[in-house]
Amino acid sequence: MTDFSGLAIAGRIATPADPDWDQARMGWNLAADQQPTAVAFVESGDDIGAVVRFAAENGLRVSGQSTGHGAVALGSLEGAILIKTERMRGVEIDAGAQTARVEAGVLSVELAEAAQQHGFSGLPGSAPDVGVAGYHLGGGLSWFGRQYGFACNRVRAIELVTAHGEAQTVDAENEPDLFWALRGGGGDFAVVIALHLDLVPVADAYGGAFLFPGAVGAEAVRIWRDWAAGVGENVTSVVRFLRPTSPTSRSPCATRRC
């Protein structure tokens, strides 16, 4: 068993010996039964670097997580320290440059609220409680995507900790291959400290949904397709086929935190 007493961070190290271990190891997506060796609740890039170096010295792997929406994709965490960045919630808006610096634990709604005060927006996805970092590193298909493209293409620089535990900032000129891989490439290439993002000039947005019975089938999709082809780039839409659950069916809390 690894002795974590020598790992000093401003945040917290949780282990299976702690009474709240089940809560500590939990991701948003409860379909993933996360069983790491320990969970590090980091509060800064220095904390992340300390955890990565400790893991390397003790033969452990590391994996980063903000909210855990994509927890299933991490696979087995046996022999790993799970670095949770949920305490890193800083957002800085530079209105003149139309950019934001967003720490690795920031939620989509938090970036939206900060940017909106200046008449700007990021490129949000479909849920307000998704982590900005994981969403952008996964590509980021936004409701503004038809006009502005994928969210990952709005990342201008990434502050990170390398596998050697060293802090570094990468962009199109500095370590361009790593910068490219992080913006939608998937995989554990580094642990993110913060993203630097270009914002878009969106002051108002309108959204909604139409629900139809499944019997309308293919003809409804053809009508939507023809309609979508004729609207402007400022309109993004999607078709989904849903199977609603009844009140007696499996609770949605079985697959997410409520």
Coordinates of C-alpha atoms in Angstrom, one line a residue:
M1 CA 0.0 0.0 0.0
T2 CA 1.3 3.4 -1.0
D3 CA 2.1 5.8 1.8
F4 CA 0.8 9.3 0.9
S5 CA 2.1 11.1 4.0
G6 CA 5.0 12.4 2.0
L7 CA 2.7 14.1 -0.6
A8 CA 2.1 17.6 0.6
I9 CA -0.4 19.7 -1.4
A10 CA -2.6 22.7 -0.6
G11 CA -5.6 20.5 -1.6
R12 CA -6.5 17.1 -0.3
I13 CA -5.5 13.5 -0.8
A14 CA -8.3 11.0 -0.3
T15 CA -7.7 7.2 0.0
P16 CA -9.9 4.1 0.6
A17 CA -9.3 4.6 4.3
D18 CA -11.3 7.8 4.4
P19 CA -15.0 7.6 5.5
D20 CA -16.0 9.6 2.4
W21 CA -14.0 7.6 -0.1
D22 CA -17.1 6.6 -2.1
Q23 CA -18.0 10.2 -2.6
A24 CA -14.5 11.3 -3.3
R25 CA -13.9 8.7 -6.1
M26 CA -17.3 9.4 -7.7
G27 CA -17.6 11.0 -11.2
W28 CA -20.7 12.7 -12.6
N29 CA -21.4 9.7 -14.7
L30 CA -22.2 6.9 -12.2
A31 CA -21.9 4.3 -14.9
A32 CA -18.2 4.5 -14.2
D33 CA -17.2 2.7 -11.0
Q34 CA -14.0 4.6 -10.4
Q35 CA -11.5 2.7 -8.2
P36 CA -8.2 4.6 -8.2
T37 CA -5.5 4.1 -5.6
A38 CA -6.1 7.7 -4.4
V39 CA -7.9 10.9 -5.4
A40 CA -6.0 14.2 -5.3
F41 CA -8.3 17.3 -5.0
V42 CA -5.8 19.8 -6.3
E43 CA -6.0 23.6 -6.0
S44 CA -3.2 24.8 -8.3
G45 CA -0.6 23.9 -10.9
D46 CA 1.9 23.4 -8.1
D47 CA -0.4 20.8 -6.6
I48 CA -0.8 19.0 -9.9
G49 CA 3.0 19.0 -10.4
A50 CA 3.6 17.5 -6.9
V51 CA 1.1 14.8 -7.5
V52 CA 2.5 13.8 -10.9
R53 CA 6.1 13.7 -9.6
F54 CA 4.9 11.6 -6.6
A55 CA 3.1 9.2 -8.8
A56 CA 6.2 8.7 -11.0
E57 CA 8.4 8.1 -8.0
N58 CA 6.0 5.5 -6.6
G59 CA 5.2 3.6 -9.8
L60 CA 1.6 5.0 -10.1
R61 CA -0.3 6.4 -13.1
V62 CA -2.2 9.6 -13.1
S63 CA -5.4 10.7 -14.8
G64 CA -7.1 14.1 -14.7
Q65 CA -10.8 14.8 -14.2
S66 CA -12.9 17.9 -13.8
T67 CA -16.5 16.8 -13.5
G68 CA -16.5 13.2 -14.6
H69 CA -19.0 13.5 -17.4
G70 CA -16.6 11.4 -19.5
A71 CA -15.6 9.1 -16.7
V72 CA -16.3 5.9 -18.6
A73 CA -13.7 6.7 -21.2
L74 CA -11.0 6.7 -18.6
G75 CA -11.2 3.0 -18.3
S76 CA -9.6 1.2 -15.3
L77 CA -8.0 3.5 -12.7
E78 CA -6.2 0.6 -10.9
G79 CA -2.8 1.8 -9.8
A80 CA -3.6 5.4 -10.6
I81 CA -4.0 8.7 -8.7
L82 CA -7.1 10.4 -10.0
I83 CA -6.4 14.2 -10.1
K84 CA -9.7 16.1 -9.6
T85 CA -9.5 19.7 -10.6
E86 CA -13.0 20.7 -9.3
R87 CA -11.5 23.2 -6.8
M88 CA -9.7 25.2 -9.5
R89 CA -12.5 27.6 -10.5
G90 CA -10.8 30.8 -11.6
V91 CA -12.1 32.7 -14.7
E92 CA -10.4 35.8 -16.0
I93 CA -11.9 37.8 -18.9
D94 CA -9.9 40.2 -21.0
A95 CA -12.6 42.1 -22.8
G96 CA -10.2 44.1 -24.9
A97 CA -8.5 41.0 -26.3
Q98 CA -11.9 39.1 -26.3
T99 CA -10.2 36.2 -24.5
A100 CA -10.7 34.2 -21.3
R101 CA -8.3 32.3 -19.0
V102 CA -10.2 29.4 -17.5
E103 CA -8.9 27.1 -14.8
A104 CA -9.3 23.4 -15.2
G105 CA -12.3 23.0 -12.8
V106 CA -14.5 25.7 -14.3
L107 CA -18.0 24.7 -15.4
S108 CA -19.6 25.8 -18.7
V109 CA -22.2 28.0 -16.9
E110 CA -19.4 29.8 -15.0
L111 CA -17.6 30.8 -18.1
A112 CA -20.9 31.8 -19.7
E113 CA -21.8 34.1 -16.8
A114 CA -18.4 35.7 -16.7
A115 CA -18.2 36.3 -20.5
Q116 CA -21.8 37.5 -20.8
Q117 CA -21.0 40.5 -18.6
H118 CA -18.9 41.8 -21.5
G119 CA -21.2 40.8 -24.3
F120 CA -19.2 37.6 -25.2
S121 CA -19.6 33.9 -25.0
G122 CA -17.6 30.7 -25.2
L123 CA -18.8 27.9 -27.4
P124 CA -21.0 25.9 -24.9
G125 CA -22.2 22.4 -25.3
S126 CA -25.6 21.0 -24.3
A127 CA -25.3 21.1 -20.5
P128 CA -24.3 23.9 -18.1
D129 CA -22.5 21.7 -15.6
V130 CA -20.0 20.2 -18.1
G131 CA -16.3 21.1 -17.4
V132 CA -14.9 23.6 -19.8
A133 CA -11.5 21.9 -19.9
G134 CA -12.7 18.3 -20.7
Y135 CA -15.3 19.6 -23.2
H136 CA -12.6 21.6 -25.2
L137 CA -10.1 18.7 -25.0
G138 CA -12.7 16.4 -26.4
G139 CA -13.4 18.7 -29.4
G140 CA -16.5 20.5 -28.2
L141 CA -19.5 20.5 -30.5
S142 CA -21.3 23.7 -29.6
W143 CA -24.8 25.1 -30.1
F144 CA -22.9 27.9 -31.9
G145 CA -20.9 25.5 -33.9
R146 CA -22.5 26.0 -37.2
Q147 CA -21.3 29.6 -37.2
Y148 CA -18.1 29.4 -35.2
G149 CA -16.9 25.8 -35.5
F150 CA -15.6 23.4 -32.9
A151 CA -14.8 24.7 -29.4
C152 CA -11.3 23.2 -29.5
N153 CA -10.4 25.6 -32.4
R154 CA -11.0 28.5 -30.0
V155 CA -8.2 27.3 -27.6
R156 CA -5.2 29.6 -28.1
A157 CA -2.9 28.3 -25.4
I158 CA -2.9 25.6 -22.7
E159 CA -1.2 25.7 -19.3
L160 CA -0.4 22.2 -18.3
V161 CA 1.8 19.8 -16.3
T162 CA 3.8 17.3 -18.3
A163 CA 4.4 13.6 -17.5
H164 CA 7.6 14.7 -15.8
G165 CA 5.7 17.0 -13.4
E166 CA 6.9 20.2 -15.1
A167 CA 4.6 23.2 -15.7
Q168 CA 4.5 24.4 -19.3
T169 CA 2.4 26.6 -21.6
V170 CA 1.9 25.2 -25.1
D171 CA 0.4 26.9 -28.2
A172 CA 0.7 26.9 -31.9
E173 CA 4.3 28.0 -31.8
N174 CA 5.5 26.4 -28.5
E175 CA 5.2 22.6 -28.7
P176 CA 2.7 22.7 -31.6
D177 CA 2.4 18.9 -31.8
L178 CA 1.3 18.6 -28.2
F179 CA -1.0 21.6 -28.6
W180 CA -2.6 19.9 -31.6
A181 CA -3.0 16.6 -29.8
L182 CA -4.7 18.1 -26.8
R183 CA -7.3 19.9 -28.8
G184 CA -9.6 17.0 -29.5
G185 CA -7.0 14.2 -29.8
G186 CA -8.1 12.4 -26.6
G187 CA -5.7 10.5 -24.4
D188 CA -3.7 11.5 -21.3
F189 CA -1.0 13.7 -22.9
A190 CA -0.8 16.1 -19.9
V191 CA -2.8 17.4 -17.0
V192 CA -4.4 20.8 -17.7
I193 CA -4.0 23.7 -15.4
A194 CA -5.9 26.3 -17.4
L195 CA -7.1 27.0 -21.0
H196 CA -6.8 30.4 -22.8
L197 CA -9.8 30.8 -25.1
D198 CA -10.9 33.1 -27.8
L199 CA -14.5 34.3 -27.1
V200 CA -17.2 35.1 -29.6
P201 CA -19.4 38.2 -29.8
V202 CA -22.8 36.7 -28.8
A203 CA -24.9 38.8 -26.5
D204 CA -28.3 37.1 -27.0
A205 CA -29.2 33.5 -27.9
Y206 CA -32.5 31.7 -28.3
G207 CA -33.1 28.0 -27.9
G208 CA -35.8 25.4 -27.6
A209 CA -37.0 21.9 -28.6
F210 CA -39.9 20.3 -30.5
L211 CA -41.0 16.9 -29.5
F212 CA -42.8 14.5 -31.9
P213 CA -43.9 10.9 -31.5
G214 CA -41.6 8.4 -33.0
A215 CA -44.3 7.4 -35.5
V216 CA -43.5 10.4 -37.7
G217 CA -40.2 8.6 -38.4
A218 CA -38.0 9.2 -41.5
E219 CA -40.3 11.7 -43.1
A220 CA -39.9 14.1 -40.2
V221 CA -36.1 13.8 -40.5
R222 CA -36.3 14.6 -44.2
I223 CA -38.3 17.7 -43.4
W224 CA -35.8 18.8 -40.8
R225 CA -32.9 18.2 -43.2
D226 CA -34.4 20.3 -45.9
W227 CA -35.2 23.1 -43.4
A228 CA -31.7 23.1 -41.9
A229 CA -30.1 23.4 -45.3
G230 CA -31.9 26.7 -45.9
V231 CA -31.3 28.5 -42.6
G232 CA -28.4 30.8 -41.8
E233 CA -25.1 29.9 -40.1
N234 CA -26.4 31.4 -36.9
V235 CA -28.8 28.5 -36.5
T236 CA -27.6 25.2 -35.1
S237 CA -29.9 22.3 -34.7
V238 CA -29.8 18.6 -34.0
V239 CA -32.2 15.6 -34.3
R240 CA -32.4 13.1 -31.4
F241 CA -34.3 9.9 -31.0
L242 CA -35.3 9.6 -27.3
R243 CA -36.9 6.9 -25.3
P244 CA -38.5 8.7 -22.4
T245 CA -38.7 6.9 -19.0
S246 CA -41.9 6.7 -16.9
P247 CA -41.8 7.7 -13.2
T248 CA -41.6 4.0 -12.3
S249 CA -38.6 3.4 -14.6
R250 CA -35.0 3.6 -13.7
S251 CA -34.2 7.0 -12.1
P252 CA -31.8 9.2 -14.1
C253 CA -29.9 9.5 -10.8
A254 CA -28.6 6.0 -11.5
T255 CA -26.3 7.4 -14.2
R256 CA -25.5 10.8 -12.8
R257 CA -25.3 12.8 -9.6
C258 CA -28.6 14.5 -8.6

